[in-house]
Short mmCIF file of C-alpha atoms and ligand atoms in Angstrom, two decimals:
data_model
loop_
_atom_site.label_atom_id
_atom_site.label_comp_id
_atom_site.label_asym_id
_atom_site.label_seq_id
_atom_site.Cartn_x
_atom_site.Cartn_y
_atom_site.Cartn_z
CA UNK A 25 14.69 17.78 1.33
CA UNK A 26 15.76 17.51 5.01
CA UNK A 27 13.45 20.45 5.82
CA UNK A 28 10.56 18.84 3.94
CA UNK A 29 11.20 15.55 5.77
CA UNK A 30 11.10 17.28 9.16
CA UNK A 31 8.00 19.28 8.26
CA UNK A 32 6.06 16.27 6.94
CA UNK A 33 6.84 14.20 10.06
CA UNK A 34 5.40 16.92 12.31
CA UNK A 35 1.99 16.30 10.77
CA UNK A 36 1.91 12.77 12.19
CA UNK A 37 1.13 14.63 15.45
CA UNK A 38 -0.69 17.69 14.11
CA UNK A 39 -3.28 15.80 12.07
CA UNK A 40 -5.46 13.04 13.55
CA UNK A 41 -6.93 10.80 10.83
CA UNK A 42 -10.66 10.25 11.34
CA UNK A 43 -11.81 6.67 11.94
CA UNK A 44 -14.01 5.44 9.09
CA UNK A 45 -16.53 4.19 11.64
CA UNK A 46 -19.08 3.04 9.06
CA UNK A 47 -18.91 6.13 6.84
CA UNK A 48 -16.23 6.55 4.17
CA UNK A 49 -17.67 9.66 2.55
CA UNK A 50 -15.36 12.69 2.67
CA UNK A 51 -12.67 10.92 4.75
CA UNK A 52 -8.98 11.29 3.89
CA UNK A 53 -7.24 7.90 3.77
CA UNK A 54 -3.74 8.12 5.23
CA UNK A 55 -3.32 5.08 7.50
CA UNK A 56 -4.76 1.60 7.95
CA UNK A 57 -5.49 2.54 11.57
CA UNK A 58 -8.66 4.28 10.32
CA UNK A 59 -10.34 0.95 9.44
CA UNK A 60 -12.29 -1.32 11.75
CA UNK A 61 -13.11 -4.93 10.98
CA UNK A 62 -16.63 -3.88 10.03
CA UNK A 63 -15.32 -1.13 7.69
CA UNK A 64 -13.20 -3.74 5.91
CA UNK A 65 -16.20 -6.03 5.49
CA UNK A 66 -18.21 -3.15 3.99
CA UNK A 67 -15.37 -2.21 1.63
CA UNK A 68 -14.66 -5.79 0.54
CA UNK A 69 -18.35 -6.38 -0.26
CA UNK A 70 -18.07 -3.49 -2.73
CA UNK A 71 -14.79 -4.91 -4.10
CA UNK A 72 -16.38 -8.31 -4.82
CA UNK A 73 -19.34 -6.58 -6.49
CA UNK A 74 -17.12 -4.34 -8.65
CA UNK A 75 -14.87 -7.24 -9.64
CA UNK A 76 -17.80 -9.23 -10.87
CA UNK A 77 -19.25 -6.24 -12.74
CA UNK A 78 -15.91 -5.35 -14.40
CA UNK A 79 -15.46 -8.98 -15.44
CA UNK A 80 -18.95 -8.90 -16.99
CA UNK A 81 -18.36 -5.51 -18.70
CA UNK A 82 -21.28 -3.99 -16.81
CA UNK A 83 -21.63 -0.50 -18.31
CA UNK A 84 -23.62 0.79 -15.34
CA UNK A 85 -20.30 1.09 -13.48
CA UNK A 86 -19.57 4.16 -15.62
CA UNK A 87 -22.35 6.09 -13.86
CA UNK A 88 -20.87 5.64 -10.38
CA UNK A 89 -18.19 8.37 -10.55
CA UNK A 90 -19.28 9.97 -13.82
CA UNK A 91 -19.27 13.46 -12.32
CA UNK A 92 -15.98 13.13 -10.43
CA UNK A 93 -12.37 14.02 -11.19
CA UNK A 94 -9.29 12.41 -9.59
CA UNK A 95 -5.88 14.14 -9.47
CA UNK A 96 -2.82 11.92 -9.61
CA UNK A 97 0.06 13.57 -7.70
CA UNK A 98 3.11 11.30 -7.70
CA UNK A 99 6.45 12.64 -6.40
CA UNK A 100 7.94 9.12 -6.49
CA UNK A 101 8.03 6.47 -9.20
CA UNK A 102 5.09 4.09 -9.50
CA UNK A 103 3.62 1.68 -12.00
CA UNK A 104 0.89 -0.21 -10.11
CA UNK A 105 -0.45 2.36 -7.66
CA UNK A 106 -0.61 5.16 -10.20
CA UNK A 107 -2.00 3.10 -13.09
CA UNK A 108 -4.48 1.12 -10.98
CA UNK A 109 -5.94 4.25 -9.38
CA UNK A 110 -6.25 5.85 -12.82
CA UNK A 111 -7.82 2.72 -14.30
CA UNK A 112 -10.13 2.44 -11.28
CA UNK A 113 -11.40 6.00 -11.71
CA UNK A 114 -11.93 5.55 -15.45
CA UNK A 115 -13.75 2.24 -14.98
CA UNK A 116 -16.16 4.11 -12.68
CA UNK A 117 -16.75 6.72 -15.37
CA UNK A 118 -14.64 9.44 -13.71
CA UNK A 119 -11.85 11.56 -15.19
CA UNK A 120 -8.20 11.82 -14.18
CA UNK A 121 -5.92 14.87 -14.23
CA UNK A 122 -2.20 15.16 -13.56
CA UNK A 123 0.59 17.60 -14.34
CA UNK A 124 1.65 17.09 -17.94
CA UNK A 125 4.83 14.97 -18.05
CA UNK A 126 4.75 14.36 -14.30
CA UNK A 127 5.04 16.35 -11.12
CA UNK A 128 8.68 17.29 -11.83
CA UNK A 129 7.41 19.51 -14.67
CA UNK A 130 4.70 21.13 -12.53
CA UNK A 131 5.33 24.22 -10.39
CA UNK A 132 7.29 21.92 -8.05
CA UNK A 133 10.11 22.63 -10.52
CA UNK A 134 9.79 26.34 -9.62
CA UNK A 135 9.98 25.59 -5.91
CA UNK A 136 6.31 25.20 -4.97
CA UNK A 137 5.86 23.36 -1.68
CA UNK A 138 3.71 20.29 -1.07
CA UNK A 139 0.89 22.18 0.64
CA UNK A 140 0.37 24.53 -2.33
CA UNK A 141 0.58 21.75 -4.92
CA UNK A 142 -2.03 19.78 -2.98
CA UNK A 143 -4.25 22.86 -2.67
CA UNK A 144 -3.98 23.42 -6.44
CA UNK A 145 -4.94 19.81 -7.19
CA UNK A 146 -7.86 20.14 -4.77
CA UNK A 147 -9.19 23.18 -6.62
CA UNK A 148 -9.62 21.05 -9.76
CA UNK A 149 -10.31 17.53 -8.47
CA UNK A 150 -12.60 15.78 -5.97
CA UNK A 151 -10.01 13.25 -4.84
CA UNK A 152 -6.21 13.41 -4.88
CA UNK A 153 -4.00 10.34 -4.86
CA UNK A 154 -0.66 11.38 -3.40
CA UNK A 155 2.64 9.52 -3.36
CA UNK A 156 5.51 11.37 -1.73
CA UNK A 157 8.93 10.33 -0.37
CA UNK A 158 8.44 11.81 3.11
CA UNK A 159 6.79 10.08 6.07
CA UNK A 160 3.74 12.09 7.14
CA UNK A 161 3.27 13.81 3.76
CA UNK A 162 -0.25 12.43 3.35
CA UNK A 163 -1.13 13.66 6.86
CA UNK A 164 0.23 17.06 5.84
CA UNK A 165 -1.92 17.05 2.69
CA UNK A 166 -5.01 16.07 4.72
CA UNK A 167 -4.34 18.84 7.24
CA UNK A 168 -4.13 21.54 4.54
CA UNK A 169 -7.15 20.19 2.67
CA UNK A 170 -9.24 20.48 5.84
CA UNK A 171 -8.11 24.10 6.19
CA UNK A 172 -8.87 24.79 2.53
CA UNK A 173 -12.51 23.76 3.00
CA UNK A 174 -13.32 27.17 4.50
CA UNK A 175 -12.05 28.92 1.33
CA UNK A 176 -13.48 26.82 -1.50
CA UNK A 177 -16.90 25.47 -2.42
CA UNK A 178 -16.07 21.73 -2.34
CA UNK A 179 -14.46 19.27 0.09
CA UNK A 180 -11.81 17.26 -1.79
CA UNK A 181 -10.12 14.31 -0.09
CA UNK A 182 -6.66 12.79 -0.29
CA UNK A 183 -5.79 9.10 -0.49
CA UNK A 184 -2.21 8.15 0.32
CA UNK A 185 -0.44 6.26 -2.43
CA UNK A 186 2.54 5.73 -0.10
CA UNK A 187 4.49 8.15 2.10
CA UNK A 188 8.19 7.29 2.09
CA UNK A 189 9.00 4.42 4.45
CA UNK A 190 5.81 5.13 6.41
CA UNK A 191 2.61 3.55 5.13
CA UNK A 192 0.88 2.39 1.95
CA UNK A 193 -2.71 1.92 3.12
CA UNK A 194 -4.36 1.09 -0.21
CA UNK A 195 -1.69 -1.58 -0.82
CA UNK A 196 -2.48 -3.14 2.57
CA UNK A 197 -6.17 -3.15 1.69
CA UNK A 198 -5.51 -4.96 -1.58
CA UNK A 199 -3.11 -7.37 0.17
CA UNK A 200 -5.69 -8.20 2.81
CA UNK A 201 -8.41 -8.53 0.16
CA UNK A 202 -6.15 -11.01 -1.66
CA UNK A 203 -5.76 -12.96 1.59
CA UNK A 204 -9.54 -13.06 1.93
CA UNK A 205 -9.89 -13.99 -1.73
CA UNK A 206 -7.38 -16.84 -1.74
CA UNK A 207 -7.05 -17.98 1.89
CA UNK A 208 -10.36 -16.94 3.45
CA UNK A 209 -8.67 -14.17 5.47
CA UNK A 210 -5.79 -13.71 7.89
CA UNK A 211 -7.31 -15.45 10.92
CA UNK A 212 -5.46 -18.56 11.97
CA UNK A 213 -2.81 -18.16 9.28
CA UNK A 214 0.95 -18.08 9.64
CA UNK A 215 2.02 -15.14 7.51
CA UNK A 216 5.72 -14.73 6.82
CA UNK A 217 7.08 -11.39 5.59
CA UNK A 218 10.59 -11.51 4.15
CA UNK A 219 13.15 -8.92 3.05
CA UNK A 220 13.48 -5.21 3.75
CA UNK A 221 11.09 -4.88 6.67
CA UNK A 222 12.71 -1.64 7.87
CA UNK A 223 11.98 0.37 4.72
CA UNK A 224 9.03 -1.50 3.22
CA UNK A 225 5.90 0.59 3.69
CA UNK A 226 3.73 -2.23 2.32
CA UNK A 227 4.74 -4.60 5.12
CA UNK A 228 4.32 -1.84 7.72
CA UNK A 229 0.74 -1.21 6.63
CA UNK A 230 -0.21 -4.86 6.16
CA UNK A 231 1.18 -5.88 9.55
CA UNK A 232 -0.73 -3.06 11.24
CA UNK A 233 -3.93 -3.90 9.37
CA UNK A 234 -3.70 -7.54 10.48
CA UNK A 235 -3.10 -6.25 14.02
CA UNK A 236 -6.30 -4.19 13.76
CA UNK A 237 -8.23 -7.39 13.11
CA UNK A 238 -7.02 -8.72 16.48
CA UNK A 239 -6.98 -12.30 15.24
CA UNK A 240 -5.52 -13.94 18.33
CA UNK A 241 -4.51 -17.16 16.61
CA UNK A 242 -2.67 -15.43 13.76
CA UNK A 243 1.13 -15.58 13.61
CA UNK A 244 3.29 -13.03 11.84
CA UNK A 245 6.87 -14.15 11.12
CA UNK A 246 9.36 -11.47 10.15
CA UNK A 247 12.46 -12.65 8.29
CA UNK A 248 15.04 -10.03 7.43
CA UNK A 249 18.73 -9.19 7.43
CA UNK A 250 19.73 -7.98 10.91
CA UNK A 251 20.03 -4.40 9.61
CA UNK A 252 16.48 -4.33 8.15
CA UNK A 253 14.10 -5.46 10.93
CA UNK A 254 10.42 -4.58 11.28
CA UNK A 255 10.30 -1.27 13.25
CA UNK A 256 9.91 -1.70 17.00
CA UNK A 257 6.73 0.43 17.15
CA UNK A 258 4.98 -2.02 14.79
CA UNK A 259 6.17 -5.06 16.77
CA UNK A 260 4.78 -3.60 19.98
CA UNK A 261 1.52 -2.59 18.21
CA UNK A 262 1.07 -6.22 17.11
CA UNK A 263 1.80 -7.62 20.56
CA UNK A 264 -0.71 -5.21 22.09
CA UNK A 265 -3.25 -6.55 19.58
CA UNK A 266 -2.58 -10.19 20.53
CA UNK A 267 -0.82 -11.23 17.32
CA UNK A 268 1.87 -13.90 17.75
CA UNK A 269 5.13 -12.40 16.48
CA UNK A 270 8.27 -14.32 15.56
CA UNK A 271 11.40 -12.54 14.31
CA UNK A 272 14.29 -14.42 12.73
CA UNK A 273 17.08 -14.17 10.20
CA UNK A 274 16.64 -17.82 9.17
CA UNK A 275 13.91 -18.42 6.59
CA UNK A 276 14.11 -22.22 7.00
CA UNK A 277 12.89 -21.84 10.59
CA UNK A 278 9.44 -20.73 9.37
CA UNK A 279 9.14 -21.50 5.64
CA UNK A 280 7.55 -24.94 6.01
CA UNK A 281 4.83 -23.69 8.39
CA UNK A 282 3.90 -20.56 6.42
CA UNK A 283 0.45 -20.30 4.87
CA UNK A 284 1.34 -16.99 3.25
CA UNK A 285 4.81 -15.92 2.15
CA UNK A 286 5.04 -12.18 1.49
CA UNK A 287 8.32 -11.49 -0.29
CA UNK A 288 9.73 -7.96 -0.65
CA UNK A 289 12.46 -6.07 -2.46
CA UNK A 290 15.41 -4.50 -0.66
CA UNK A 291 14.62 -0.82 -1.21
CA UNK A 292 17.81 0.39 -2.83
CA UNK A 293 16.48 3.96 -3.11
CA UNK A 294 16.18 4.27 0.71
CA UNK A 295 19.87 3.56 1.42
CA UNK A 296 22.26 6.47 1.97
CA UNK A 297 25.21 4.11 2.10
CA UNK A 298 25.64 2.08 -1.12
CA UNK A 299 28.00 -0.42 0.56
CA UNK A 300 25.33 -1.22 3.16
CA UNK A 301 22.86 -2.03 0.36
CA UNK A 302 25.36 -4.16 -1.57
CA UNK A 303 26.19 -6.13 1.58
CA UNK A 304 22.63 -7.37 2.07
CA UNK A 305 20.88 -7.17 -1.30
CA UNK A 306 21.29 -10.90 -1.93
CA UNK A 307 20.52 -12.17 1.58
CA UNK A 308 17.06 -13.49 0.68
CA UNK A 309 16.41 -14.67 -2.88
CA UNK A 310 13.15 -16.41 -3.71
CA UNK A 311 13.55 -19.16 -6.33
CA UNK A 312 11.65 -22.30 -7.40
CA UNK A 313 14.12 -24.29 -5.24
CA UNK A 314 13.11 -22.27 -2.14
CA UNK A 315 9.43 -22.90 -2.93
CA UNK A 316 10.08 -26.68 -2.84
CA UNK A 317 10.24 -26.43 0.96
CA UNK A 318 7.04 -24.36 1.23
CA UNK A 319 3.57 -25.79 1.93
CA UNK A 320 1.74 -27.13 -1.14
CA UNK A 321 -1.28 -24.92 -0.34
CA UNK A 322 0.56 -21.72 0.65
CA UNK A 323 0.47 -18.57 -1.44
CA UNK A 324 3.44 -16.44 -2.49
CA UNK A 325 2.71 -12.70 -2.48
CA UNK A 326 4.87 -9.74 -3.50
CA UNK A 327 3.79 -6.08 -3.78
CA UNK A 328 6.10 -5.63 -6.81
CA UNK A 329 8.17 -4.23 -8.44
CA UNK A 330 10.69 -7.07 -8.13
CA UNK A 331 14.37 -7.31 -8.86
CA UNK A 332 17.14 -9.70 -7.86
CA UNK A 333 15.22 -10.83 -4.75
CA UNK A 334 13.26 -13.13 -7.08
CA UNK A 335 16.33 -14.59 -8.74
CA UNK A 336 17.34 -14.58 -12.38
CA UNK A 337 14.84 -13.89 -15.19
CA UNK A 338 14.68 -17.66 -15.81
CA UNK A 339 13.95 -18.35 -12.13
CA UNK A 340 11.26 -15.64 -12.14
CA UNK A 341 9.62 -17.21 -15.20
CA UNK A 342 9.55 -20.57 -13.40
CA UNK A 343 8.15 -19.00 -10.21
CA UNK A 344 5.40 -17.31 -12.22
CA UNK A 345 4.19 -20.74 -13.36
CA UNK A 346 3.94 -22.04 -9.78
CA UNK A 347 0.19 -22.17 -8.95
CA UNK A 348 1.04 -20.74 -5.51
CA UNK A 349 2.31 -17.48 -7.06
CA UNK A 350 -0.39 -14.95 -6.14
CA UNK A 351 1.27 -11.66 -7.05
CA UNK A 352 -0.47 -11.13 -10.37
CA UNK A 353 -3.85 -11.77 -8.76
CA UNK A 354 -2.76 -9.34 -6.00
CA UNK A 355 -1.86 -6.73 -8.64
CA UNK A 356 -5.21 -7.14 -10.44
CA UNK A 357 -7.11 -6.99 -7.14
CA UNK A 358 -5.44 -3.60 -6.61
CA UNK A 359 -7.65 -2.04 -9.25
CA UNK A 360 -10.87 -3.46 -7.79
CA UNK A 361 -9.94 -2.40 -4.25
CA UNK A 362 -9.08 1.11 -5.43
CA UNK A 363 -12.37 1.32 -7.34
CA UNK A 364 -14.19 0.52 -4.10
CA UNK A 365 -12.10 2.99 -2.12
CA UNK A 366 -12.63 5.84 -4.60
CA UNK A 367 -16.36 5.24 -4.86
CA UNK A 368 -16.63 5.02 -1.06
CA UNK A 369 -14.77 8.23 -0.15
CA UNK A 370 -16.67 10.06 -2.89
CA UNK A 371 -19.94 8.85 -1.41
CA UNK A 372 -20.84 7.20 -4.70
CA UNK A 373 -21.78 3.78 -3.27
N1 CP B 25 3.23 -2.01 -5.03
C1 CP B 25 3.47 -0.75 -5.45
O1 CP B 25 3.27 0.24 -4.71
O2 CP B 25 3.93 -0.67 -6.72
P1 CP B 25 4.30 0.68 -7.49
O3 CP B 25 5.49 1.28 -6.79
O4 CP B 25 4.59 0.26 -8.90
O5 CP B 25 3.13 1.60 -7.39
#
């Protein structure tokens, strides 16, 4: 796995993701840095349209991707990303393929490398959704798909479903859409991200996407254990893009001023040292008592899945009833955003 990790990271430099620049068709989606403000407006217009049509059971949606096939290639566990992409494709009339019983029972079991598995999926599908534990793996997939174009008749694209501790671009899109949906956008808001900011790819992508918007009066507060800070490259990216950044280990410093609270799980699976995880897993626990000190009109987001960082099952049940809890709306928005993304890269809208 060390070799795969090294190889995947190299592609962060070998492959340059194309900016969307007004045209989604045929573009691999591997980082939020590909999107401009105008691209987001275009995409979110489609999301609002699809959401309304799904809600009204508009059967004409089934014609949009009726001739397309999506391959689901997940090397890491997922509930939301995998299921919402599959549901999105089916709601647009498309089909979904995957290795029977998961990627671990594909030729990966026999030692096939990532490049060949991606090439195989591309020979059968028009779009591949890839989740992989290594940073840069989606760049690697995009690089080999571009090379494959000279050898096959079609031009399949890859959408990252998360590459290790790197990025999760479609999650950031659905998070930002939820901010637009519930708070009118990110501009002027104080957005507080809490928890494992070192390993959380969702917070990496969302912070960078907000930076792309260059909303000068937006504040991002990062609250984490000292060992799990937001990576320095993202902090400097935000400062370059005129976002106010405040880092602290004390939630109370920022809780009462936060318009958006984005809570995250400590990513147990990313720790090599179990004792290090145990030492900090309970540092930040969201409970109904914590929410008492939050603004009455704030929203509480979480990419999910959740564990002890949202308290006991009883505390979670109580949190879920708080009208400020936005994570189920966020989860549902994921399907609409992924519908719009699939239709856009396939040139179907
Ligand atoms: N938010 C998210 O990526 O969830 P899954 O791991 O369940 O896909």
